[in-house]
Amino acid sequence: MTRFSCGIDFGTSNSTCAVAHDDGVTLVPVEQESRVLPSALFFSDEGDVFFGREAVRAYIEGEEGRLLRGLKSVLGTSLMQERTVVGGASKTFKDILGVYIENLKQKAERFCGTSLSRVVMGRPVHFHDNAPEADALSEQILQEIARDVGFQDIVFQYEPIAAAYAHEQGVSEETLALVVDLGGGTSDFTVILLSPERAVQADRRQDILATTGIRVGGTNFDKAFSLDHFMPFLGLGSSYTSEFDRKHILTVPSKPYHDLSDWPLVHQGQNTKAIAETKRLLRTSLEPHKLQNLLMLQQEQAGHAFLQEVEQVKIELSDVEQATKSFAPIGLDFSVEASRPLFLASIDGLLGRIQASLEECLVQAGCTKHEIDLVILTGGSSELPAINQMVVSKFPQAKISKEDKFGSVGRGLAHQAQRLGA
């Protein structure tokens, strides 16, 4: 009888599930034939739940309901204790995360033709920066969710280490590798020794020389880009006068713009309270056409659609130097001229933090950049030209692997599950 082992990579932007079996490791089809599922849910007002691309499609096509994205970043925050209405019912964010992870488990069980009770789950090196209590709480919540959906034996592994295990299957001799795992919500690094002999060992602690990570990823790039170059068209940075003293000039509060630029907080930027505040500011705005655009976006609940357009421009700028985005399709009367230099200026500070964490990993490992034989680039954000240029320039003598950027963590988790007898 075939024994199956399961690995789940629950990501901020995308997720995968892999199973190990007698013939190797396979990524499970999680949305039709796709092996990668966007980390999105749509709860329709009719009570249906859609996942991944189907969730985004339902939202874009105007079905009544609620879209949620980027929920992994909510782990360990105060939002986990709050309740929100989705599909006509009040749920905690823990409940909502459970719905998503249970869907991954069901897809894996359907693929295997049997129930799964054991899993190795991926986690970032740090869910939160410099916050050990929030970090521990995040893993605890994930463990509780995994148990609630039916897993009994649950092991966690750092995502960059899992990516190394996946790539190790193609290594023919001892190799000192650096994993650069840049996802939607975090950037993680590990220096690890890989070899065919080491690959079969259950205990790999001696091989892992260092791991570092920060809470910076692709969604942070989206937010910085949105705030710098798109939200000013909705009134960010504009002025209004006091209703009691028209000579008293004030700056429009930035909170709704920050919320609307942050995937898990978009709903807060277009709720009843936020709409009422925009209407109040509109009465004395010095640039009312901008706040009128903001109000229209909020009333039409188009925050996710707006941020998706920002994300699309970011992706386009990986291939072209300039891009023009019209927001007329979502009812807003402006276009934005964006360029790669403007985008890079927006994320310059974030890139600096990523590079600092990478360099700290080398320091902790006690090695220099010249000793690294292999750099493994994984995660969707590693596709950015700026990231590739940074890595290639820093490690000119190393082999750079860019294979399976979205599936390597899930496959590595399944390899570990197999070794542990899960």
Coordinates of C-alpha atoms in Angstrom, one line a residue:
M1 CA 0.0 0.0 0.0
T2 CA 1.3 3.5 -0.9
R3 CA 2.0 5.7 2.0
F4 CA 1.5 9.4 1.5
S5 CA 3.3 12.3 3.3
C6 CA 2.0 15.9 3.1
G7 CA 3.6 19.3 3.0
I8 CA 1.7 22.6 3.0
D9 CA 3.2 25.9 2.0
F10 CA 0.6 28.5 3.1
G11 CA 1.8 31.8 1.7
T12 CA 0.8 35.4 1.9
S13 CA 0.2 35.6 -1.9
N14 CA 0.2 32.0 -3.1
S15 CA 0.0 28.5 -1.6
T16 CA 0.9 25.0 -2.6
C17 CA 0.4 21.5 -1.3
A18 CA 2.7 18.5 -2.1
V19 CA 2.6 14.8 -1.3
A20 CA 5.4 12.4 -1.1
H21 CA 4.8 8.8 -2.2
D22 CA 6.6 5.7 -3.3
D23 CA 7.6 7.3 -6.7
G24 CA 8.7 10.7 -5.4
V25 CA 7.1 14.0 -4.6
T26 CA 4.2 15.6 -6.5
L27 CA 2.6 19.0 -6.2
V28 CA -1.1 18.6 -5.9
P29 CA -3.5 20.3 -8.4
V30 CA -5.2 22.8 -6.2
E31 CA -7.2 24.8 -8.8
Q32 CA -8.2 22.7 -11.8
E33 CA -4.8 21.8 -13.3
S34 CA -2.8 24.5 -11.5
R35 CA -0.4 23.5 -8.8
V36 CA -0.3 27.0 -7.3
L37 CA -3.4 28.6 -5.5
P38 CA -3.5 32.3 -4.9
S39 CA -4.2 32.9 -1.2
A40 CA -7.6 34.5 -1.8
L41 CA -11.1 33.7 -0.7
F42 CA -14.4 35.1 -1.8
F43 CA -17.5 34.6 0.4
S44 CA -20.6 35.2 -1.7
D45 CA -23.7 36.7 -0.1
E46 CA -25.4 33.5 -1.3
G47 CA -23.3 31.4 1.0
D48 CA -20.8 30.0 -1.6
V49 CA -17.0 30.1 -1.0
F50 CA -14.5 30.5 -3.9
F51 CA -10.8 30.0 -3.7
G52 CA -7.8 31.4 -5.6
R53 CA -8.4 32.6 -9.1
E54 CA -12.1 31.8 -8.8
A55 CA -12.3 34.0 -5.8
V56 CA -10.7 37.0 -7.7
R57 CA -13.0 36.2 -10.7
A58 CA -16.1 36.3 -8.6
Y59 CA -15.1 39.7 -7.2
I60 CA -14.1 41.2 -10.5
E61 CA -17.3 40.1 -12.2
G62 CA -19.3 41.9 -9.5
E63 CA -20.8 39.0 -7.5
E64 CA -22.1 40.3 -4.2
G65 CA -19.8 39.2 -1.4
R66 CA -16.5 39.7 0.3
L67 CA -13.0 39.1 -1.1
L68 CA -10.1 38.5 1.3
R69 CA -6.4 38.4 0.4
G70 CA -3.0 38.3 2.2
L71 CA -4.5 36.8 5.3
K72 CA -1.3 35.1 6.4
S73 CA 0.0 38.5 7.6
V74 CA -2.9 38.7 10.1
L75 CA -1.4 35.9 12.1
G76 CA -0.3 37.0 15.5
T77 CA -1.9 40.4 15.3
S78 CA -4.9 41.8 17.2
L79 CA -7.1 41.2 14.1
M80 CA -7.1 37.5 14.9
Q81 CA -9.4 38.2 17.9
E82 CA -11.9 40.2 15.8
R83 CA -15.0 39.0 14.1
T84 CA -16.0 40.0 10.6
V85 CA -19.1 39.3 8.5
V86 CA -18.6 37.1 5.5
G87 CA -21.2 35.2 3.6
G88 CA -23.9 36.5 5.9
A89 CA -22.2 35.0 9.0
S90 CA -19.9 36.4 11.7
K91 CA -16.5 34.6 11.6
T92 CA -13.1 35.2 13.3
F93 CA -10.1 35.5 11.0
K94 CA -8.9 32.2 12.5
D95 CA -12.1 30.6 11.2
I96 CA -11.5 32.1 7.7
L97 CA -7.9 30.9 7.6
G98 CA -9.2 27.4 8.6
V99 CA -11.6 27.4 5.6
Y100 CA -8.6 28.1 3.3
I101 CA -6.3 25.5 4.8
E102 CA -9.0 22.9 4.9
N103 CA -9.5 23.4 1.2
L104 CA -5.8 22.6 0.6
K105 CA -6.1 19.5 2.8
Q106 CA -9.2 18.3 0.9
K107 CA -7.4 18.8 -2.5
A108 CA -4.5 16.7 -1.3
E109 CA -6.8 13.9 0.0
R110 CA -8.7 13.9 -3.2
F111 CA -5.4 13.5 -5.1
C112 CA -4.2 10.7 -2.8
G113 CA -7.5 8.9 -2.5
T114 CA -7.1 8.7 1.2
S115 CA -7.3 10.8 4.4
L116 CA -4.2 12.6 5.6
S117 CA -3.5 13.0 9.3
R118 CA 0.2 14.2 9.3
V119 CA 1.7 17.3 7.8
V120 CA 4.8 19.4 7.7
M121 CA 3.8 23.0 7.4
G122 CA 6.0 25.8 6.2
R123 CA 6.6 29.0 8.2
P124 CA 8.7 32.1 7.7
V125 CA 11.8 32.5 9.8
H126 CA 10.0 35.4 11.5
F127 CA 6.2 36.0 11.2
H128 CA 7.0 39.4 12.9
D129 CA 10.2 41.4 13.3
N130 CA 11.6 41.7 16.8
A131 CA 8.4 40.3 18.4
P132 CA 9.1 36.8 19.7
E133 CA 5.7 36.6 21.5
A134 CA 3.8 37.5 18.3
D135 CA 6.0 35.1 16.4
A136 CA 5.3 32.2 18.7
L137 CA 1.6 33.0 18.8
S138 CA 1.5 32.9 15.0
E139 CA 2.8 29.4 14.8
Q140 CA 0.5 28.4 17.6
I141 CA -2.5 29.7 15.8
L142 CA -1.4 27.9 12.6
Q143 CA -1.0 24.7 14.6
E144 CA -4.5 25.0 16.1
I145 CA -6.0 25.6 12.6
A146 CA -4.2 22.5 11.2
R147 CA -5.5 20.4 14.1
D148 CA -9.0 21.9 13.7
V149 CA -9.1 20.8 10.0
G150 CA -8.1 17.2 10.9
F151 CA -4.4 17.0 11.0
Q152 CA -3.2 15.1 14.1
D153 CA 0.6 15.2 13.8
I154 CA 1.9 18.6 12.8
V155 CA 5.6 19.7 12.3
F156 CA 6.8 23.1 11.2
Q157 CA 9.8 23.9 9.0
Y158 CA 11.3 27.2 7.9
E159 CA 10.4 27.9 4.3
P160 CA 13.9 28.6 3.0
I161 CA 15.1 25.3 4.5
A162 CA 12.3 23.5 2.8
A163 CA 13.2 25.1 -0.5
A164 CA 16.8 23.9 0.0
Y165 CA 15.5 20.3 0.5
A166 CA 13.6 20.5 -2.8
H167 CA 16.7 21.7 -4.7
E168 CA 18.9 19.1 -3.0
Q169 CA 17.3 16.4 -5.1
G170 CA 19.3 17.7 -8.1
V171 CA 22.7 18.1 -6.2
S172 CA 25.4 15.6 -7.1
E173 CA 28.1 16.7 -4.7
E174 CA 28.5 18.6 -1.4
T175 CA 27.4 22.1 -2.0
L176 CA 27.2 25.2 0.2
A177 CA 24.0 26.8 -0.7
L178 CA 22.3 30.1 0.1
V179 CA 18.5 30.2 -0.2
V180 CA 16.9 33.5 -1.0
D181 CA 13.2 33.1 -0.4
L182 CA 11.2 36.2 -1.2
G183 CA 7.5 35.8 -0.8
G184 CA 4.5 38.0 -0.6
G185 CA 4.9 38.8 3.1
T186 CA 8.4 37.9 4.2
S187 CA 11.9 37.5 2.9
D188 CA 13.9 34.6 4.4
F189 CA 17.4 33.3 4.0
T190 CA 19.4 30.2 5.0
V191 CA 22.9 28.9 4.5
I192 CA 22.9 25.1 4.3
L193 CA 25.1 22.2 3.3
L194 CA 23.5 20.0 0.7
S195 CA 24.6 16.6 -0.7
P196 CA 23.1 13.3 -1.8
E197 CA 24.3 11.7 1.5
R198 CA 22.9 14.4 3.7
A199 CA 19.5 14.3 1.8
V200 CA 18.5 11.0 3.3
Q201 CA 19.3 11.9 6.9
A202 CA 16.3 12.7 9.2
D203 CA 18.3 15.1 11.4
R204 CA 19.7 18.0 9.4
R205 CA 20.5 20.4 12.2
Q206 CA 24.3 20.2 11.7
D207 CA 23.8 21.1 8.0
I208 CA 21.8 24.3 8.7
L209 CA 24.5 27.0 9.3
A210 CA 22.2 30.0 9.7
T211 CA 18.7 31.4 9.0
T212 CA 17.5 35.0 9.0
G213 CA 14.4 36.7 7.9
I214 CA 12.3 39.9 7.9
R215 CA 8.6 40.8 7.5
V216 CA 9.1 42.4 4.0
G217 CA 7.8 40.9 0.8
G218 CA 5.9 41.6 -2.4
T219 CA 2.8 42.9 -0.6
N220 CA 5.0 45.5 1.0
F221 CA 6.3 46.5 -2.4
D222 CA 2.6 46.9 -3.5
K223 CA 1.8 49.1 -0.6
A224 CA 4.9 51.4 -1.0
F225 CA 4.2 51.8 -4.7
S226 CA 0.5 52.4 -4.1
L227 CA 1.1 55.1 -1.5
D228 CA 3.8 56.9 -3.4
H229 CA 2.4 56.9 -6.9
F230 CA -1.3 56.0 -7.0
M231 CA -3.0 57.1 -3.7
P232 CA -2.2 60.8 -4.4
F233 CA -4.8 60.6 -7.2
L234 CA -7.3 59.7 -4.5
G235 CA -6.3 62.6 -2.3
L236 CA -3.4 61.3 -0.2
G237 CA -1.4 64.4 0.8
S238 CA -4.1 66.8 -0.2
S239 CA -5.6 69.5 2.0
Y240 CA -8.9 70.6 3.5
T241 CA -10.0 73.4 5.7
S242 CA -11.4 73.2 9.2
E243 CA -15.2 73.5 9.2
F244 CA -14.9 76.0 12.0
D245 CA -12.1 78.1 10.6
R246 CA -11.7 78.1 6.8
K247 CA -8.3 79.7 7.1
H248 CA -7.0 76.7 9.1
I249 CA -5.5 74.3 6.4
L250 CA -5.2 70.6 7.4
T251 CA -3.8 67.5 5.6
V252 CA -6.2 64.7 4.8
P253 CA -5.7 61.8 7.3
S254 CA -3.6 59.0 5.7
K255 CA -5.2 56.0 7.4
P256 CA -7.7 55.1 4.7
Y257 CA -5.0 55.2 2.1
H258 CA -2.7 52.9 4.1
D259 CA -5.6 50.5 4.6
L260 CA -6.5 50.5 0.9
S261 CA -2.9 49.8 0.0
D262 CA -2.6 46.8 2.4
W263 CA -4.3 43.6 1.2
P264 CA -5.7 42.3 4.5
L265 CA -6.9 45.8 5.5
V266 CA -8.6 46.9 2.3
H267 CA -12.0 46.3 3.9
Q268 CA -11.3 48.8 6.7
G269 CA -10.5 51.4 4.1
Q270 CA -14.0 51.1 2.5
N271 CA -16.2 50.3 5.4
T272 CA -19.1 52.5 6.6
K273 CA -16.9 54.5 9.0
A274 CA -14.3 55.2 6.3
I275 CA -17.0 56.4 3.9
A276 CA -18.5 58.7 6.4
E277 CA -15.1 60.3 7.1
T278 CA -14.5 60.8 3.4
K279 CA -17.9 62.5 3.0
R280 CA -17.0 64.8 5.9
L281 CA -13.6 65.8 4.4
L282 CA -15.1 66.3 1.0
R283 CA -17.2 69.2 2.2
T284 CA -14.1 71.4 2.7
S285 CA -11.6 69.7 0.5
L286 CA -9.3 71.9 -1.5
E287 CA -9.0 69.2 -4.2
P288 CA -12.5 67.7 -4.1
H289 CA -12.2 65.8 -7.4
K290 CA -9.6 63.6 -5.8
L291 CA -11.7 62.8 -2.7
Q292 CA -14.6 62.2 -5.0
N293 CA -12.6 59.5 -6.6
L294 CA -11.8 58.1 -3.2
L295 CA -15.5 58.2 -2.2
M296 CA -16.5 56.4 -5.4
L297 CA -13.9 53.7 -4.9
Q298 CA -15.1 53.2 -1.3
Q299 CA -18.8 53.2 -2.1
E300 CA -18.3 50.7 -5.0
Q301 CA -16.1 48.5 -2.7
A302 CA -13.4 48.6 -5.4
G303 CA -10.4 48.7 -3.1
H304 CA -9.2 45.2 -4.1
A305 CA -9.6 46.0 -7.8
F306 CA -7.6 49.2 -7.4
L307 CA -4.8 47.4 -5.6
Q308 CA -4.8 44.6 -8.1
E309 CA -4.2 47.2 -10.8
V310 CA -1.2 48.6 -8.8
E311 CA 0.2 45.0 -8.5
Q312 CA -0.2 44.5 -12.2
V313 CA 1.8 47.6 -13.0
K314 CA 4.5 46.4 -10.7
I315 CA 4.6 43.1 -12.6
E316 CA 4.6 44.9 -16.0
L317 CA 7.6 47.0 -14.9
S318 CA 9.7 43.8 -14.6
D319 CA 9.6 43.7 -18.4
V320 CA 9.2 47.3 -19.5
E321 CA 10.6 50.6 -18.4
Q322 CA 7.3 52.5 -18.4
A323 CA 3.6 51.6 -18.1
T324 CA 0.4 53.5 -18.2
K325 CA -2.6 52.4 -16.2
S326 CA -6.1 53.8 -16.7
F327 CA -8.6 53.3 -13.8
A328 CA -11.6 54.1 -16.0
P329 CA -12.6 50.4 -16.0
I330 CA -13.3 50.7 -12.3
G331 CA -15.1 54.1 -12.6
L332 CA -12.2 56.5 -11.7
D333 CA -11.4 59.4 -14.0
F334 CA -7.6 59.3 -14.1
S335 CA -4.6 57.4 -15.5
V336 CA -1.2 56.9 -13.9
E337 CA 2.2 57.1 -15.7
A338 CA 4.5 54.8 -13.9
S339 CA 8.2 53.9 -14.6
R340 CA 10.7 51.4 -13.3
P341 CA 12.8 54.1 -11.7
L342 CA 9.8 55.4 -9.8
F343 CA 8.9 51.9 -8.6
L344 CA 12.5 51.3 -7.5
A345 CA 12.6 54.6 -5.6
S346 CA 9.4 53.5 -3.7
I347 CA 10.9 50.2 -2.5
D348 CA 14.5 51.3 -2.1
G349 CA 14.3 51.2 1.7
L350 CA 12.7 47.8 1.6
L351 CA 15.4 46.4 -0.7
G352 CA 18.0 47.8 1.7
R353 CA 16.4 45.8 4.6
I354 CA 16.3 42.6 2.4
Q355 CA 20.0 43.0 1.6
A356 CA 20.9 43.6 5.2
S357 CA 19.1 40.4 6.3
L358 CA 20.8 38.4 3.6
E359 CA 24.2 39.7 4.7
E360 CA 23.4 38.9 8.3
C361 CA 22.7 35.3 7.3
L362 CA 26.2 35.1 5.8
V363 CA 27.7 36.5 9.0
Q364 CA 25.8 34.1 11.2
A365 CA 26.9 31.2 9.0
G366 CA 30.5 32.3 9.3
C367 CA 31.1 32.3 5.6
T368 CA 31.8 34.8 2.9
K369 CA 30.0 35.4 -0.3
H370 CA 32.9 33.8 -2.2
E371 CA 32.3 30.5 -0.4
I372 CA 28.7 30.1 -1.6
D373 CA 28.5 27.5 -4.4
L374 CA 24.8 27.8 -5.2
V375 CA 22.2 30.5 -4.7
I376 CA 18.6 29.3 -4.8
L377 CA 16.1 32.0 -5.7
T378 CA 12.5 31.1 -4.8
G379 CA 9.3 32.9 -4.1
G380 CA 7.3 35.2 -6.5
S381 CA 9.1 38.4 -5.5
S382 CA 12.5 36.9 -6.5
E383 CA 11.4 37.5 -10.1
L384 CA 11.8 41.3 -9.7
P385 CA 14.8 42.5 -11.9
A386 CA 16.2 44.5 -8.9
I387 CA 16.4 41.3 -6.8
N388 CA 18.0 39.3 -9.6
Q389 CA 20.6 42.1 -10.2
M390 CA 21.4 42.3 -6.5
V391 CA 22.0 38.6 -6.2
V392 CA 24.0 38.2 -9.4
S393 CA 26.2 41.2 -8.6
K394 CA 26.8 39.9 -5.0
F395 CA 27.5 36.3 -6.0
P396 CA 29.1 36.5 -9.4
Q397 CA 31.0 33.2 -9.0
A398 CA 28.0 31.1 -7.7
K399 CA 25.5 29.1 -9.7
I400 CA 22.1 30.8 -9.6
S401 CA 19.1 28.5 -9.5
K402 CA 15.7 30.0 -10.4
E403 CA 13.8 26.7 -10.9
D404 CA 10.3 26.1 -9.5
K405 CA 10.0 29.4 -7.7
F406 CA 6.5 28.8 -6.6
G407 CA 6.6 25.1 -5.8
S408 CA 10.0 24.4 -4.2
V409 CA 8.9 25.1 -0.6
G410 CA 5.9 22.8 -0.8
R411 CA 8.0 20.0 -2.4
G412 CA 10.7 20.4 0.2
L413 CA 8.2 20.2 3.0
A414 CA 6.9 16.9 1.5
H415 CA 10.4 15.5 1.2
Q416 CA 10.9 16.3 4.9
A417 CA 7.6 14.7 5.8
Q418 CA 8.7 11.6 4.0
R419 CA 12.0 11.4 5.9
L420 CA 10.2 11.9 9.2
G421 CA 7.8 9.0 8.3
A422 CA 4.9 11.4 8.2

